[in-house]
Short mmCIF file of C-alpha atoms and ligand atoms in Angstrom, two decimals:
data_model
loop_
_atom_site.label_atom_id
_atom_site.label_comp_id
_atom_site.label_asym_id
_atom_site.label_seq_id
_atom_site.Cartn_x
_atom_site.Cartn_y
_atom_site.Cartn_z
CA UNK A 5 -70.06 88.48 69.04
CA UNK A 6 -69.79 89.70 64.91
CA UNK A 7 -72.05 92.57 64.44
CA UNK A 8 -74.31 91.59 61.33
CA UNK A 9 -72.40 94.29 58.24
CA UNK A 10 -74.57 95.40 55.74
CA UNK A 11 -72.32 94.46 52.08
CA UNK A 12 -70.22 97.17 52.13
CA UNK A 13 -67.86 96.57 54.78
CA UNK A 14 -68.25 92.95 54.11
CA UNK A 15 -64.35 91.18 54.17
CA UNK A 16 -62.60 92.05 50.67
CA UNK A 17 -62.23 87.95 49.48
CA UNK A 18 -59.61 86.77 47.75
CA UNK A 19 -58.98 82.99 45.72
CA UNK A 20 -55.00 82.46 45.49
CA UNK A 21 -54.57 80.95 41.21
CA UNK A 22 -52.76 77.30 42.37
CA UNK A 23 -53.25 76.76 38.26
CA UNK A 24 -50.23 80.16 38.23
CA UNK A 25 -48.77 81.05 41.35
CA UNK A 26 -48.46 80.15 45.44
CA UNK A 27 -50.28 81.78 47.90
CA UNK A 28 -46.41 82.58 49.80
CA UNK A 29 -45.43 84.34 46.05
CA UNK A 30 -49.16 86.41 46.89
CA UNK A 31 -48.53 87.57 51.01
CA UNK A 32 -44.47 88.26 49.68
CA UNK A 33 -46.20 90.05 46.66
CA UNK A 34 -48.39 92.17 48.46
CA UNK A 35 -46.60 92.68 51.60
CA UNK A 36 -43.68 94.43 48.70
CA UNK A 37 -47.11 96.44 47.67
CA UNK A 38 -47.20 97.51 50.67
CA UNK A 39 -50.26 94.84 52.53
CA UNK A 40 -49.40 93.76 56.18
CA UNK A 41 -49.72 90.29 56.68
CA UNK A 42 -50.88 88.91 59.98
CA UNK A 43 -50.86 85.01 59.66
CA UNK A 44 -53.53 82.52 59.10
CA UNK A 45 -56.77 83.97 61.66
CA UNK A 46 -57.83 82.04 64.37
CA UNK A 47 -61.57 83.32 64.65
CA UNK A 48 -64.00 83.98 62.93
CA UNK A 49 -63.47 88.13 65.07
CA UNK A 50 -59.90 88.19 62.57
CA UNK A 51 -61.53 88.42 59.89
CA UNK A 52 -62.92 92.48 60.69
CA UNK A 53 -59.48 94.36 59.23
CA UNK A 54 -58.74 97.49 58.77
CA UNK A 55 -56.69 99.77 56.53
CA UNK A 56 -54.05 97.64 54.39
CA UNK A 57 -53.58 94.15 57.08
CA UNK A 58 -54.21 91.23 55.49
CA UNK A 59 -55.26 87.27 57.04
CA UNK A 60 -55.30 83.62 55.82
CA UNK A 61 -58.65 82.19 56.04
CA UNK A 62 -59.45 80.53 58.81
CA UNK A 63 -61.10 77.99 56.27
CA UNK A 64 -59.88 77.34 53.40
CA UNK A 65 -56.15 77.45 52.91
CA UNK A 66 -56.97 78.99 49.22
CA UNK A 67 -58.03 82.39 50.98
CA UNK A 68 -56.69 85.47 51.61
CA UNK A 69 -58.83 88.48 53.63
CA UNK A 70 -58.86 91.82 53.16
CA UNK A 71 -60.56 94.68 54.91
CA UNK A 72 -64.12 96.14 53.41
CA UNK A 73 -63.38 99.05 50.66
CA UNK A 74 -59.64 96.57 49.37
CA UNK A 75 -60.10 96.62 45.63
CA UNK A 76 -57.80 94.05 43.13
CA UNK A 77 -60.03 94.68 40.19
CA UNK A 78 -57.24 97.17 38.22
CA UNK A 79 -54.58 94.76 40.38
CA UNK A 80 -52.27 93.20 38.63
CA UNK A 81 -52.74 90.32 40.68
CA UNK A 82 -56.33 90.19 39.02
CA UNK A 83 -55.21 90.93 35.91
CA UNK A 84 -52.17 88.30 35.65
CA UNK A 85 -55.30 85.55 36.44
CA UNK A 86 -52.93 85.37 39.50
CA UNK A 87 -55.84 86.02 42.00
CA UNK A 88 -60.16 85.19 41.79
CA UNK A 89 -62.17 87.84 43.77
CA UNK A 90 -65.03 86.21 44.50
CA UNK A 91 -66.93 85.85 47.68
CA UNK A 92 -65.93 83.16 50.60
CA UNK A 93 -69.47 81.42 51.05
CA UNK A 94 -69.37 81.23 46.88
CA UNK A 95 -65.12 79.14 47.35
CA UNK A 96 -67.21 76.63 48.97
CA UNK A 97 -68.79 73.99 46.83
CA UNK A 98 -66.82 73.35 44.34
CA UNK A 99 -64.32 72.58 48.16
CA UNK A 100 -66.37 70.52 48.97
CA UNK A 101 -67.10 68.15 45.70
CA UNK A 102 -62.95 68.38 46.30
CA UNK A 103 -63.05 66.53 42.54
CA UNK A 104 -59.32 64.32 42.51
CA UNK A 105 -56.35 65.65 38.97
CA UNK A 106 -57.57 63.55 36.11
CA UNK A 107 -62.00 62.90 37.53
CA UNK A 108 -64.21 63.67 35.18
CA UNK A 109 -66.53 66.31 36.22
CA UNK A 110 -69.25 68.35 35.70
CA UNK A 111 -70.04 71.72 35.71
CA UNK A 112 -73.82 72.45 35.01
CA UNK A 113 -74.58 76.04 35.87
CA UNK A 114 -71.24 77.47 35.04
CA UNK A 115 -70.60 80.34 33.62
CA UNK A 116 -69.67 83.26 34.81
CA UNK A 117 -66.80 80.57 35.65
CA UNK A 118 -65.91 81.37 39.15
CA UNK A 119 -65.84 77.53 40.57
CA UNK A 120 -64.95 76.72 36.90
CA UNK A 121 -62.08 77.82 37.40
CA UNK A 122 -62.55 76.56 41.32
CA UNK A 123 -63.12 73.12 39.49
CA UNK A 124 -60.03 73.32 37.48
CA UNK A 125 -57.21 74.58 40.26
CA UNK A 126 -58.24 71.35 42.38
CA UNK A 127 -57.66 68.99 39.49
CA UNK A 128 -54.42 70.46 38.43
CA UNK A 129 -55.98 70.62 35.37
CA UNK A 130 -56.47 66.64 34.88
CA UNK A 131 -59.21 65.21 33.98
CA UNK A 132 -61.44 66.86 32.10
CA UNK A 133 -64.37 69.17 32.78
CA UNK A 134 -67.85 69.43 30.75
CA UNK A 135 -68.66 72.96 31.77
CA UNK A 136 -72.41 74.57 30.46
CA UNK A 137 -74.36 78.01 30.62
CA UNK A 138 -77.66 78.69 28.87
CA UNK A 139 -76.92 82.27 27.79
CA UNK A 140 -74.28 82.51 24.59
CA UNK A 141 -73.18 86.28 26.58
CA UNK A 142 -72.49 84.74 30.25
CA UNK A 143 -70.84 82.07 28.71
CA UNK A 144 -68.20 83.92 26.32
CA UNK A 145 -67.34 86.01 29.32
CA UNK A 146 -66.86 83.08 30.90
CA UNK A 147 -64.20 82.24 28.20
CA UNK A 148 -61.94 85.05 28.97
CA UNK A 149 -62.42 83.81 32.77
CA UNK A 150 -60.31 81.27 32.09
CA UNK A 151 -58.48 81.93 29.90
CA UNK A 152 -57.08 84.63 32.26
CA UNK A 153 -57.45 82.16 34.43
CA UNK A 154 -54.75 79.11 33.36
CA UNK A 155 -57.63 77.07 32.87
CA UNK A 156 -56.97 74.24 29.77
CA UNK A 157 -59.43 71.36 30.91
CA UNK A 158 -62.58 72.79 30.12
CA UNK A 159 -65.30 71.66 27.52
CA UNK A 160 -67.60 74.75 27.11
CA UNK A 161 -70.73 74.41 25.91
CA UNK A 162 -73.95 76.74 25.22
CA UNK A 163 -76.39 74.41 26.34
CA UNK A 164 -79.43 73.23 27.86
CA UNK A 165 -78.11 71.49 31.07
CA UNK A 166 -81.48 69.61 31.25
CA UNK A 167 -81.43 68.40 27.55
CA UNK A 168 -77.43 67.02 27.86
CA UNK A 169 -77.86 63.54 27.79
CA UNK A 170 -76.92 61.40 30.60
CA UNK A 171 -76.36 57.95 28.87
CA UNK A 172 -74.56 59.84 25.93
CA UNK A 173 -70.70 57.63 25.68
CA UNK A 174 -69.16 61.04 26.86
CA UNK A 175 -69.89 61.37 30.02
CA UNK A 176 -69.73 58.05 30.66
CA UNK A 177 -66.72 58.57 33.28
CA UNK A 178 -68.26 61.84 35.27
CA UNK A 179 -67.81 61.49 38.65
CA UNK A 180 -68.66 64.96 40.80
CA UNK A 181 -70.90 67.66 39.59
CA UNK A 182 -72.08 70.41 40.29
CA UNK A 183 -74.80 72.03 40.45
CA UNK A 184 -75.28 76.44 40.94
CA UNK A 185 -78.41 76.71 38.82
CA UNK A 186 -80.01 80.40 38.68
CA UNK A 187 -81.40 81.90 42.10
CA UNK A 188 -83.70 84.03 44.06
CA UNK A 189 -80.43 85.95 43.97
CA UNK A 190 -81.98 85.99 47.89
CA UNK A 191 -78.43 85.63 49.32
CA UNK A 192 -77.07 89.39 47.91
CA UNK A 193 -76.36 91.38 49.84
CA UNK A 194 -76.43 94.13 47.29
CA UNK A 195 -79.19 92.10 46.12
CA UNK A 196 -81.49 93.32 49.25
CA UNK A 197 -84.00 95.12 49.51
CA UNK A 198 -86.84 95.15 52.19
CA UNK A 199 -89.67 97.19 50.30
CA UNK A 200 -91.30 94.11 50.29
CA UNK A 201 -92.86 93.62 46.83
CA UNK A 202 -95.94 91.72 45.16
CA UNK A 203 -95.95 88.67 48.33
CA UNK A 204 -97.81 86.64 46.02
CA UNK A 205 -94.90 88.01 42.59
CA UNK A 206 -92.13 86.95 44.81
CA UNK A 207 -93.84 83.84 46.63
CA UNK A 208 -94.66 82.58 42.19
CA UNK A 209 -91.28 83.81 41.10
CA UNK A 210 -89.35 81.68 44.34
CA UNK A 211 -92.09 78.35 43.80
CA UNK A 212 -91.41 78.68 39.75
CA UNK A 213 -86.99 78.28 40.61
CA UNK A 214 -87.23 76.24 43.29
CA UNK A 215 -89.08 74.02 40.58
CA UNK A 216 -86.20 74.43 37.74
CA UNK A 217 -83.14 73.56 40.18
CA UNK A 218 -85.20 70.26 41.65
CA UNK A 219 -85.72 69.78 37.97
CA UNK A 220 -81.59 70.12 37.12
CA UNK A 221 -81.24 68.51 40.34
CA UNK A 222 -83.02 64.77 39.52
CA UNK A 223 -81.08 65.09 36.39
CA UNK A 224 -77.72 66.10 37.27
CA UNK A 225 -78.26 62.64 39.16
CA UNK A 226 -79.58 60.20 36.45
CA UNK A 227 -75.44 59.90 35.14
CA UNK A 228 -74.30 56.40 35.31
CA UNK A 229 -70.91 57.31 37.40
CA UNK A 230 -72.03 59.98 39.68
CA UNK A 231 -70.54 59.54 43.22
CA UNK A 232 -70.57 63.51 44.64
CA UNK A 233 -72.70 65.94 43.54
CA UNK A 234 -72.81 69.13 45.78
CA UNK A 235 -75.38 72.03 44.77
CA UNK A 236 -75.50 75.98 46.41
CA UNK A 237 -77.48 78.72 46.17
CA UNK A 238 -77.07 81.91 46.80
CA UNK A 239 -80.42 82.74 48.19
CA UNK A 240 -81.40 82.35 51.64
CA UNK A 241 -84.85 80.72 50.91
CA UNK A 242 -85.24 77.90 51.85
CA UNK A 243 -87.36 76.37 49.71
CA UNK A 244 -84.69 77.49 47.15
CA UNK A 245 -82.88 75.76 49.63
CA UNK A 246 -84.28 72.92 52.19
CA UNK A 247 -86.76 72.02 50.54
CA UNK A 248 -85.09 71.07 47.67
CA UNK A 249 -82.58 68.82 48.55
CA UNK A 250 -85.33 66.93 50.73
CA UNK A 251 -87.84 66.90 47.91
CA UNK A 252 -84.94 65.87 45.40
CA UNK A 253 -83.63 62.90 48.61
CA UNK A 254 -87.11 61.64 48.93
CA UNK A 255 -87.12 61.44 45.58
CA UNK A 256 -83.30 59.53 44.65
CA UNK A 257 -83.77 57.11 47.50
CA UNK A 258 -80.30 55.54 45.69
CA UNK A 259 -78.03 58.97 47.24
CA UNK A 260 -78.10 60.98 50.67
CA UNK A 261 -76.42 63.64 52.14
CA UNK A 262 -72.80 63.99 53.12
CA UNK A 263 -72.53 65.79 57.11
CA UNK A 264 -70.18 69.16 56.18
CA UNK A 265 -67.51 71.24 58.28
CA UNK A 266 -68.25 70.36 61.65
CA UNK A 267 -66.12 73.20 62.29
CA UNK A 268 -68.43 75.76 59.69
CA UNK A 269 -70.39 78.18 62.16
CA UNK A 270 -73.23 77.73 60.04
CA UNK A 271 -76.22 74.71 59.58
CA UNK A 272 -78.59 74.17 57.19
CA UNK A 273 -82.66 74.67 58.48
CA UNK A 274 -84.10 71.68 59.93
CA UNK A 275 -84.33 68.50 59.10
CA UNK A 276 -81.22 69.32 57.05
CA UNK A 277 -77.80 70.28 59.17
CA UNK A 278 -75.98 68.29 57.53
CA UNK A 279 -75.86 71.33 54.84
CA UNK A 280 -74.07 74.77 55.38
CA UNK A 281 -76.10 77.34 55.58
CA UNK A 282 -73.49 81.26 55.67
CA UNK A 283 -74.57 84.81 55.80
CA UNK A 284 -73.22 87.99 57.31
CA UNK A 285 -74.33 88.05 60.16
CA UNK A 286 -72.90 84.72 61.64
CA UNK A 287 -70.11 83.84 57.96
CA UNK A 288 -69.15 87.77 57.05
CA UNK A 289 -70.01 86.66 53.99
CA UNK A 290 -72.99 87.27 51.21
CA UNK A 291 -76.09 84.91 52.10
CA UNK A 292 -75.27 80.83 50.03
CA UNK A 293 -76.74 77.24 51.13
CA UNK A 294 -73.89 73.94 50.04
CA UNK A 295 -75.88 70.87 50.38
CA UNK A 296 -72.82 67.90 48.91
CA UNK A 297 -75.13 64.07 48.28
CA UNK A 298 -73.15 61.03 47.93
CA UNK A 299 -74.40 57.70 45.80
CA UNK A 300 -74.74 55.08 48.97
CA UNK A 301 -71.40 52.70 48.06
CA UNK A 302 -73.92 49.43 49.08
CA UNK A 303 -77.08 48.96 46.67
CA UNK A 304 -79.53 49.22 49.28
CA UNK A 305 -81.27 45.76 50.83
CA UNK A 306 -78.38 43.38 50.57
CA UNK A 307 -77.77 42.37 53.58
CA UNK A 308 -77.06 38.73 53.74
N1 LIG B 14 -71.79 78.80 38.38
C1 LIG B 14 -71.41 80.38 38.42
C2 LIG B 14 -69.65 80.40 38.91
O1 LIG B 14 -69.73 80.34 40.03
O2 LIG B 14 -69.20 81.76 38.39
C3 LIG B 14 -72.68 80.90 39.06
C4 LIG B 14 -73.83 79.85 38.09
S1 LIG B 14 -75.47 81.33 38.43
C5 LIG B 14 -75.90 81.53 39.47
C6 LIG B 14 -76.53 80.54 37.44
C7 LIG B 14 -76.38 80.70 35.67
O3 LIG B 14 -77.30 79.05 34.91
C8 LIG B 14 -76.40 81.44 34.75
O4 LIG B 14 -75.33 81.82 34.58
C9 LIG B 14 -77.82 80.63 33.72
O5 LIG B 14 -77.87 81.55 32.61
C10 LIG B 14 -77.21 79.22 33.92
N2 LIG B 14 -78.23 78.61 33.54
C11 LIG B 14 -79.82 78.95 33.89
N3 LIG B 14 -80.48 77.66 33.47
C12 LIG B 14 -80.04 76.60 32.53
C13 LIG B 14 -80.06 75.31 32.64
N4 LIG B 14 -80.96 75.40 31.93
N5 LIG B 14 -78.75 75.30 31.93
C14 LIG B 14 -77.69 75.53 32.42
N6 LIG B 14 -76.76 76.65 32.62
C15 LIG B 14 -78.37 77.36 32.68
#
């Protein structure tokens, strides 16, 4: 049985940046640096570590797991872009989208770019990665992060994704989209506060976020060559997660959900068990939601 950890008791996750190094090399470096490697985790409980022990994650091959207080911000491997400090749950969207090298991709709400750099690593820097963000400052931070990570296949634009024209010939080969829009952030353990703020204000805020998220989703599905789209939030609210996805599927009957990782311990709430959820209690991560949509291969009603 897994205890319910507070934010500062969650394991620390480190994603190995395969554009610059390999898991093996990072493990060797850390062993020489005084950490003790325990191999690959086989159960979730293994991820509760002490001191300088570390493991390979049981779900994500490029992820290493450390004890809660481990800090890599001043570490050489971080400064050199060999590792990215990214919560396990937030590694799921790019991992599940898994765009092949050479493909054209959109990262619709991309800054500060952790998922963009992960996408580039999965694509081995081959193909085109169009990344948009409305916030210029966050986009500047993102440029630095991508430079450090050795990403070269990106094209950044300080642009409102909702105003990007799906019929622009530039995007005619875009088959994959990652959509990680602004959300309430209610899954971030450090942001959770139990002093219930003004309930009415909170409801209005959630409704406005959900309507923005649905507009982004509907807009993304208009790109003509789109095959797969991954939608994610760091929210625990059904209103920003299952409800947005259910409304979108109803409005876009040409798309359906892909059932995700059978071995993952936490599912989307009814009626969307194909989706994944993450939480401190069940997955030892921040709160998170992921859905993968795909276009039907057969156009409807073509039975002969
Ligand atoms: N995917 C990012 C990562 O992994 O580092 C985090 C993205 S964050 C959850 C959401 C981002 O959406 C913010 O940087 C925000 O500025 C951006 N954003 C909000 N509205 C937008 C819009 N209409 N078009 C493009 N970006 C938008």
